[in-house]
PDB file of C-alpha atoms in Angstrom:
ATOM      1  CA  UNK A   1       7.500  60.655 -33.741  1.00  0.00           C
ATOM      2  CA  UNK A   2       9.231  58.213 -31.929  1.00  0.00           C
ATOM      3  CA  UNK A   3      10.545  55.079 -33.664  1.00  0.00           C
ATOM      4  CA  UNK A   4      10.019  51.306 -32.431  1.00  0.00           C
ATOM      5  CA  UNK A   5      12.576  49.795 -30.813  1.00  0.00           C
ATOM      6  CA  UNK A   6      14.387  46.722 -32.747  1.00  0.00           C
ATOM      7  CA  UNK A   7      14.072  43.577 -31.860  1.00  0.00           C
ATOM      8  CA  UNK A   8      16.529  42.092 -29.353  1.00  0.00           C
ATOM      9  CA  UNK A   9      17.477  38.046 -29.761  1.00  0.00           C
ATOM     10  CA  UNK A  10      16.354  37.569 -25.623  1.00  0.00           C
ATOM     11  CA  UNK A  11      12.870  39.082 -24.308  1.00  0.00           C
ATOM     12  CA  UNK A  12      13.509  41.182 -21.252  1.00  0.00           C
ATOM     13  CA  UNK A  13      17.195  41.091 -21.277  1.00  0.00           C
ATOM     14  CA  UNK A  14      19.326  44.359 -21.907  1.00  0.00           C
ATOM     15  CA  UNK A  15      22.067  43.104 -24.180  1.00  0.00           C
ATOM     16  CA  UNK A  16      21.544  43.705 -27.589  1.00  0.00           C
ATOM     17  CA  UNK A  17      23.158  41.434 -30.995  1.00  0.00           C
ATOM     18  CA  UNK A  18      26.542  43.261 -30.552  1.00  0.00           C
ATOM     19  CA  UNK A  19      26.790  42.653 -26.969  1.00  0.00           C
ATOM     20  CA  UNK A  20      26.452  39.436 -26.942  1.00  0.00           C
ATOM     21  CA  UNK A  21      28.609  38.566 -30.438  1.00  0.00           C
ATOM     22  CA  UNK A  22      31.257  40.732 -28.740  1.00  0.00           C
ATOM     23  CA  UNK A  23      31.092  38.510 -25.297  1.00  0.00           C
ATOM     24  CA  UNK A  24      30.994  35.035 -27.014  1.00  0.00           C
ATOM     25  CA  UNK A  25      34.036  35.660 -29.673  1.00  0.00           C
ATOM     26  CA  UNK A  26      35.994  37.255 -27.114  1.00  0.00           C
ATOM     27  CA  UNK A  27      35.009  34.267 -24.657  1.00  0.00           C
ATOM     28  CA  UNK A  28      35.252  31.828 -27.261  1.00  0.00           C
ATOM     29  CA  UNK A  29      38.007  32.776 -29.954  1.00  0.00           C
ATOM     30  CA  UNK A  30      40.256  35.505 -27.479  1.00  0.00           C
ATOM     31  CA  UNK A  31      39.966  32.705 -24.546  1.00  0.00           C
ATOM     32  CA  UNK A  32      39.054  34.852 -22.124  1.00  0.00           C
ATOM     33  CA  UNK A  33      36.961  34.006 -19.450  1.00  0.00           C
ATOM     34  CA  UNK A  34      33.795  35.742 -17.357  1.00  0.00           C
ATOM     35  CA  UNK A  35      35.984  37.153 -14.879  1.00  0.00           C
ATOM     36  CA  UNK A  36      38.380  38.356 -16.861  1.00  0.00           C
ATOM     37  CA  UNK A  37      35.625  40.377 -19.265  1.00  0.00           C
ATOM     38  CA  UNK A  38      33.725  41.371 -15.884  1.00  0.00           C
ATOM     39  CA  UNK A  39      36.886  43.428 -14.990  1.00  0.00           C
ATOM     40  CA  UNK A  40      37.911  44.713 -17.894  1.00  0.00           C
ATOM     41  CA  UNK A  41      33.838  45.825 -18.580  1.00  0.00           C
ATOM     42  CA  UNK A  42      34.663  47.688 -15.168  1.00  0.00           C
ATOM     43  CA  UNK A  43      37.666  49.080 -16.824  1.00  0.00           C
ATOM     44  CA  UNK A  44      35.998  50.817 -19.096  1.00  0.00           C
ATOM     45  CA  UNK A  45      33.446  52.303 -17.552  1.00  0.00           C
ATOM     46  CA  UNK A  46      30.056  49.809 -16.996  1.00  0.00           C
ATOM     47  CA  UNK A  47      29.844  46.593 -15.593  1.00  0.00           C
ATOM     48  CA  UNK A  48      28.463  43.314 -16.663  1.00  0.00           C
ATOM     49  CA  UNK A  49      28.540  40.977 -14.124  1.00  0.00           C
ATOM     50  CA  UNK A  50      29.733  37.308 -14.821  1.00  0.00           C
ATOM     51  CA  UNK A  51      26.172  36.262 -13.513  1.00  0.00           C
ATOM     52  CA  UNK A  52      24.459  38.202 -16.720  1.00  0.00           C
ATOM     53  CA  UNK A  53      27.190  37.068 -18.731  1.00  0.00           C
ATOM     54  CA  UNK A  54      26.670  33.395 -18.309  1.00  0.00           C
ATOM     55  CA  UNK A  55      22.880  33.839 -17.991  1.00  0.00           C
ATOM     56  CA  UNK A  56      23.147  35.267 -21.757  1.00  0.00           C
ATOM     57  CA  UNK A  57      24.893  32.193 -22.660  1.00  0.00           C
ATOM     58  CA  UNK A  58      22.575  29.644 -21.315  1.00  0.00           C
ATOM     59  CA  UNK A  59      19.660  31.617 -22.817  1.00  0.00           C
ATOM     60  CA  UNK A  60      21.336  32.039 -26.395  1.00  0.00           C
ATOM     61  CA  UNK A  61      21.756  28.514 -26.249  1.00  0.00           C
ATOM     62  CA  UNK A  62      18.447  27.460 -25.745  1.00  0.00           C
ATOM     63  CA  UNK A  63      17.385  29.602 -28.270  1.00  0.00           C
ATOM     64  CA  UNK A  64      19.759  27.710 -30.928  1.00  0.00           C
ATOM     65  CA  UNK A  65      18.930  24.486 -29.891  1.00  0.00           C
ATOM     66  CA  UNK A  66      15.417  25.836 -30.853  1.00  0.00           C
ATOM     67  CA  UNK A  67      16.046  26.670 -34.730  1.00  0.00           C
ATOM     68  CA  UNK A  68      15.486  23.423 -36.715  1.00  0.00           C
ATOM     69  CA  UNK A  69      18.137  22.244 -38.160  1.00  0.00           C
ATOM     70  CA  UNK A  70      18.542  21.951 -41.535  1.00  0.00           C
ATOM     71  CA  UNK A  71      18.412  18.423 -43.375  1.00  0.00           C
ATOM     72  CA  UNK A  72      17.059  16.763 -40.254  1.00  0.00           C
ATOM     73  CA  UNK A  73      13.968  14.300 -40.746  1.00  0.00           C
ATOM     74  CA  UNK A  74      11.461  13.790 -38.143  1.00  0.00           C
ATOM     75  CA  UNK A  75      11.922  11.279 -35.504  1.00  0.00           C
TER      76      UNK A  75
END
């Protein structure tokens, strides 16, 4: 028996919750930018190209900007 796979935050994308939490504080808290993260990915041993990277980004953003917000009245 083979169990289901969990659900990932992005259809057809390969970067799971971690990934991308990982990516974003170390973009947004460490400072460090796409290029910087696409070499040191390399570094250690797989690569995530700055492409996917900011591609993530865009789509975790539209996916917030989804959620309703809490409080808000209809316009």
């Amino acid at each position: 028996m083979i169990a289901s796979l969990p659900e990932r935050p992005m259809d057809r994308r390969l970067a799971d919750p971690s990934l991308l939490a990982h990516l974003f504080v170390h973009e947004l808290d460490d400072h460090t930018p796409c290029y910087r993260q696409d070499v040191e990915s390399d570094r250690h041993g797989f690569r995530i190209g700055r492409g996917n990277m900011t591609r993530w980004q865009y789509d975790c953003g539209r996916a917030v900007r989804r959620w309703p917000r809490s409080g808000a009245h209809p316009s």
